[in-house]
């Protein structure tokens, strides 16, 4: 789809929308989609529309879970294989797979789901990327594991490297989740959310670990402007 606006125009519109709604903190969702034209599998005769939504949104998985850690279950719904559709795209159609996993997790009493890829390796959460900590090293699934290349994932990797942590992208087997020293989610909504248990198996001490806590604090320092913006990440509304 050819987006009918420049990146600068969309950024300006986001800022204007936040101002117009007098929001001091919010989630931002710009979305480009095929609007009304005709019904059918071929969308090319439908116009390309862009909408920007902003709203107040607290901790995605829960305020308590941000400190104590979330209880997660491995989903039976796996991520799609290569050649099905582009999993690297942040496309609304891709989220049906995520919805199924998230609904299943809720039905089983979990806060959220972890999905495996078509090989049975760890992929991501229903709406989050995932990291494990082993012996002080951060490890996250590589792009071949049917994951979304998240912006928050990239930001946390950058922060970790700034702090001197070794960061690796690689294939992660399911059992490594259970044996990890720490596990946490990252995402625009989830931000940095620790995981205390997976499939009712306690992860190490069963609460937020020291590496996750440090990364969480540094991440919030960055997004709230409490630290120097050395990576030029911030856009000022006022």
Short mmCIF file of C-alpha atoms in Angstrom, two decimals:
data_model
loop_
_atom_site.label_atom_id
_atom_site.label_comp_id
_atom_site.label_asym_id
_atom_site.label_seq_id
_atom_site.Cartn_x
_atom_site.Cartn_y
_atom_site.Cartn_z
CA UNK A 1 0.00 0.00 0.00
CA UNK A 2 1.21 3.45 -0.85
CA UNK A 3 0.51 5.54 2.25
CA UNK A 4 -1.01 8.88 1.15
CA UNK A 5 1.01 10.90 3.66
CA UNK A 6 4.68 11.43 4.37
CA UNK A 7 6.28 10.18 7.57
CA UNK A 8 6.65 13.79 8.72
CA UNK A 9 2.94 14.50 8.11
CA UNK A 10 1.93 11.44 10.11
CA UNK A 11 4.25 12.39 12.99
CA UNK A 12 2.83 15.92 13.03
CA UNK A 13 -0.71 14.53 13.01
CA UNK A 14 0.11 12.27 15.95
CA UNK A 15 1.37 15.24 17.96
CA UNK A 16 -1.72 17.29 17.03
CA UNK A 17 -4.04 14.44 18.06
CA UNK A 18 -2.35 14.13 21.46
CA UNK A 19 -2.60 17.90 22.01
CA UNK A 20 -6.23 18.02 20.91
CA UNK A 21 -7.12 15.36 23.49
CA UNK A 22 -5.04 16.97 26.30
CA UNK A 23 -3.26 13.71 27.04
CA UNK A 24 -0.16 13.65 29.24
CA UNK A 25 0.37 9.94 28.72
CA UNK A 26 -1.18 7.72 26.09
CA UNK A 27 -0.88 4.83 23.69
CA UNK A 28 -0.61 5.80 20.03
CA UNK A 29 -1.95 3.66 17.20
CA UNK A 30 -1.55 4.94 13.65
CA UNK A 31 -3.07 2.54 11.14
CA UNK A 32 -3.27 2.56 7.35
CA UNK A 33 -5.93 0.40 5.74
CA UNK A 34 -8.03 -0.16 2.65
CA UNK A 35 -11.29 1.76 3.01
CA UNK A 36 -14.65 1.47 1.31
CA UNK A 37 -14.62 0.72 -2.41
CA UNK A 38 -15.75 -2.76 -3.29
CA UNK A 39 -15.96 -6.12 -1.62
CA UNK A 40 -13.58 -8.85 -2.69
CA UNK A 41 -10.22 -10.46 -2.08
CA UNK A 42 -8.48 -8.00 -4.42
CA UNK A 43 -8.26 -4.71 -2.49
CA UNK A 44 -6.67 -2.52 -5.16
CA UNK A 45 -9.84 -0.63 -6.07
CA UNK A 46 -10.38 0.42 -2.45
CA UNK A 47 -8.91 3.74 -1.24
CA UNK A 48 -5.98 3.81 1.20
CA UNK A 49 -6.98 5.55 4.44
CA UNK A 50 -4.91 6.49 7.48
CA UNK A 51 -6.28 6.91 11.00
CA UNK A 52 -4.53 7.90 14.23
CA UNK A 53 -5.93 6.83 17.60
CA UNK A 54 -4.61 7.90 21.02
CA UNK A 55 -5.96 6.88 24.42
CA UNK A 56 -5.00 6.44 28.04
CA UNK A 57 -3.75 2.94 28.68
CA UNK A 58 -2.23 1.68 31.91
CA UNK A 59 -0.01 -1.36 32.36
CA UNK A 60 -1.04 -3.76 29.58
CA UNK A 61 -0.72 -6.98 31.57
CA UNK A 62 -1.26 -5.35 34.99
CA UNK A 63 0.28 -2.89 37.44
CA UNK A 64 1.10 -5.57 40.00
CA UNK A 65 2.65 -7.77 37.31
CA UNK A 66 5.06 -4.96 36.38
CA UNK A 67 6.74 -5.53 39.74
CA UNK A 68 5.86 -9.05 40.80
CA UNK A 69 5.88 -10.68 37.36
CA UNK A 70 3.19 -12.22 35.17
CA UNK A 71 1.94 -15.81 35.09
CA UNK A 72 2.23 -17.05 31.49
CA UNK A 73 1.17 -20.17 29.61
CA UNK A 74 2.54 -21.75 26.45
CA UNK A 75 -0.17 -21.56 23.80
CA UNK A 76 -1.29 -24.43 21.61
CA UNK A 77 -1.69 -21.86 18.81
CA UNK A 78 1.67 -21.64 17.03
CA UNK A 79 3.05 -18.83 14.91
CA UNK A 80 2.66 -19.28 11.15
CA UNK A 81 5.38 -20.82 9.03
CA UNK A 82 7.33 -18.92 6.37
CA UNK A 83 5.43 -18.76 3.11
CA UNK A 84 2.02 -18.41 4.81
CA UNK A 85 2.05 -14.63 5.23
CA UNK A 86 4.68 -12.03 6.21
CA UNK A 87 5.04 -12.32 9.98
CA UNK A 88 7.51 -9.40 10.06
CA UNK A 89 4.66 -7.08 9.02
CA UNK A 90 2.74 -5.32 11.77
CA UNK A 91 -0.53 -6.10 9.99
CA UNK A 92 -3.97 -6.27 11.58
CA UNK A 93 -4.70 -9.57 9.81
CA UNK A 94 -1.77 -11.21 11.62
CA UNK A 95 -3.37 -10.52 14.99
CA UNK A 96 -6.06 -13.18 14.66
CA UNK A 97 -3.35 -15.69 15.54
CA UNK A 98 -2.45 -13.55 18.56
CA UNK A 99 -6.09 -13.22 19.63
CA UNK A 100 -6.55 -16.98 19.67
CA UNK A 101 -3.47 -17.42 21.84
CA UNK A 102 -4.46 -14.62 24.23
CA UNK A 103 -8.04 -15.89 24.62
CA UNK A 104 -6.78 -19.40 25.32
CA UNK A 105 -4.40 -18.05 27.97
CA UNK A 106 -7.25 -16.24 29.72
CA UNK A 107 -9.45 -19.34 29.66
CA UNK A 108 -6.66 -21.27 31.43
CA UNK A 109 -6.12 -18.59 34.08
CA UNK A 110 -2.89 -17.12 32.68
CA UNK A 111 -2.11 -13.42 32.28
CA UNK A 112 -0.78 -13.87 28.76
CA UNK A 113 0.47 -16.46 26.27
CA UNK A 114 3.84 -17.41 24.83
CA UNK A 115 3.67 -18.79 21.29
CA UNK A 116 6.06 -21.24 19.68
CA UNK A 117 7.06 -21.12 16.02
CA UNK A 118 6.31 -23.84 13.47
CA UNK A 119 9.41 -25.80 14.61
CA UNK A 120 8.35 -25.67 18.27
CA UNK A 121 10.94 -23.04 19.23
CA UNK A 122 10.06 -19.97 21.28
CA UNK A 123 8.67 -17.11 19.18
CA UNK A 124 6.96 -14.35 21.21
CA UNK A 125 3.92 -13.44 23.27
CA UNK A 126 0.57 -12.71 21.68
CA UNK A 127 1.52 -9.03 21.53
CA UNK A 128 5.03 -8.89 22.94
CA UNK A 129 8.59 -9.93 22.23
CA UNK A 130 10.31 -12.11 24.80
CA UNK A 131 13.76 -12.20 26.42
CA UNK A 132 15.45 -14.69 28.71
CA UNK A 133 18.43 -14.07 30.96
CA UNK A 134 21.06 -16.79 31.32
CA UNK A 135 24.14 -16.17 33.45
CA UNK A 136 23.80 -12.41 32.99
CA UNK A 137 23.39 -12.67 29.19
CA UNK A 138 20.25 -11.50 27.38
CA UNK A 139 18.86 -13.80 24.70
CA UNK A 140 15.87 -13.16 22.45
CA UNK A 141 14.47 -15.18 19.52
CA UNK A 142 15.95 -14.30 16.13
CA UNK A 143 13.93 -13.00 13.19
CA UNK A 144 13.69 -16.52 11.76
CA UNK A 145 11.50 -17.58 14.69
CA UNK A 146 8.29 -16.03 13.28
CA UNK A 147 8.49 -12.88 15.40
CA UNK A 148 7.68 -9.23 14.94
CA UNK A 149 10.79 -7.01 14.92
CA UNK A 150 9.50 -4.85 17.75
CA UNK A 151 10.61 -1.28 18.34
CA UNK A 152 10.63 -1.79 22.12
CA UNK A 153 12.60 -5.01 21.60
CA UNK A 154 15.22 -3.03 19.70
CA UNK A 155 15.22 -0.26 22.33
CA UNK A 156 15.74 -2.69 25.21
CA UNK A 157 18.55 -4.44 23.32
CA UNK A 158 20.21 -1.05 22.84
CA UNK A 159 19.80 -0.12 26.52
CA UNK A 160 21.20 -3.51 27.59
CA UNK A 161 24.27 -3.06 25.39
CA UNK A 162 24.76 0.44 26.80
CA UNK A 163 24.78 -1.12 30.28
CA UNK A 164 27.41 -3.65 29.21
CA UNK A 165 25.22 -6.72 28.86
CA UNK A 166 25.90 -9.28 26.15
CA UNK A 167 22.83 -9.58 23.93
CA UNK A 168 22.20 -12.47 21.54
CA UNK A 169 19.48 -13.25 18.98
CA UNK A 170 19.14 -17.00 18.56
CA UNK A 171 16.83 -20.00 18.50
CA UNK A 172 15.40 -20.69 21.96
CA UNK A 173 13.99 -24.09 22.91
CA UNK A 174 10.91 -24.30 25.11
CA UNK A 175 12.73 -25.86 28.04
CA UNK A 176 15.17 -22.96 28.22
CA UNK A 177 12.26 -20.80 29.34
CA UNK A 178 11.78 -22.99 32.41
CA UNK A 179 15.50 -23.04 33.22
CA UNK A 180 16.20 -19.34 32.65
CA UNK A 181 17.35 -17.05 35.46
CA UNK A 182 14.84 -14.41 34.31
CA UNK A 183 12.23 -14.03 31.57
CA UNK A 184 10.48 -10.84 30.49
CA UNK A 185 8.26 -9.39 27.78
CA UNK A 186 8.81 -6.17 25.83
CA UNK A 187 6.35 -4.22 23.71
CA UNK A 188 4.83 -0.80 23.09
CA UNK A 189 1.95 -1.71 25.41
CA UNK A 190 3.71 -4.22 27.69
CA UNK A 191 6.85 -2.01 27.90
CA UNK A 192 9.11 -4.21 30.09
CA UNK A 193 7.03 -6.80 31.97
CA UNK A 194 8.72 -9.50 34.08
CA UNK A 195 7.50 -13.11 34.00
CA UNK A 196 7.39 -15.01 37.28
CA UNK A 197 5.99 -18.35 36.08
CA UNK A 198 5.46 -20.25 32.84
CA UNK A 199 3.04 -23.19 32.67
CA UNK A 200 2.78 -22.91 36.47
CA UNK A 201 6.53 -23.48 36.77
CA UNK A 202 8.23 -20.79 38.85
CA UNK A 203 11.05 -18.95 37.09
CA UNK A 204 14.03 -18.83 39.48
CA UNK A 205 12.95 -16.72 42.51
CA UNK A 206 9.41 -16.29 41.16
CA UNK A 207 9.43 -12.50 40.89
CA UNK A 208 11.14 -9.71 38.98
CA UNK A 209 14.86 -10.41 38.71
CA UNK A 210 17.71 -7.87 39.03
CA UNK A 211 18.51 -7.66 35.31
CA UNK A 212 14.86 -7.15 34.37
CA UNK A 213 14.50 -4.52 37.11
CA UNK A 214 17.53 -2.58 35.88
CA UNK A 215 16.39 -2.67 32.25
CA UNK A 216 12.86 -1.73 33.27
CA UNK A 217 14.10 1.29 35.22
CA UNK A 218 16.43 2.44 32.45
CA UNK A 219 13.68 2.01 29.87
CA UNK A 220 11.25 4.17 31.85
CA UNK A 221 13.99 6.75 32.46
CA UNK A 222 14.38 6.97 28.68
CA UNK A 223 10.69 7.14 27.71
CA UNK A 224 9.82 9.63 30.45
CA UNK A 225 12.76 11.86 29.61
CA UNK A 226 14.48 11.36 32.96
CA UNK A 227 17.78 10.47 31.32
CA UNK A 228 19.78 12.01 28.50
CA UNK A 229 18.31 11.15 25.09
CA UNK A 230 21.56 9.84 23.66
CA UNK A 231 19.81 7.85 20.90
CA UNK A 232 17.45 10.64 19.80
CA UNK A 233 14.37 8.57 20.59
CA UNK A 234 12.11 11.28 22.00
CA UNK A 235 9.64 13.53 20.22
CA UNK A 236 8.42 16.46 22.30
CA UNK A 237 4.72 17.28 22.14
CA UNK A 238 4.99 20.72 23.70
#
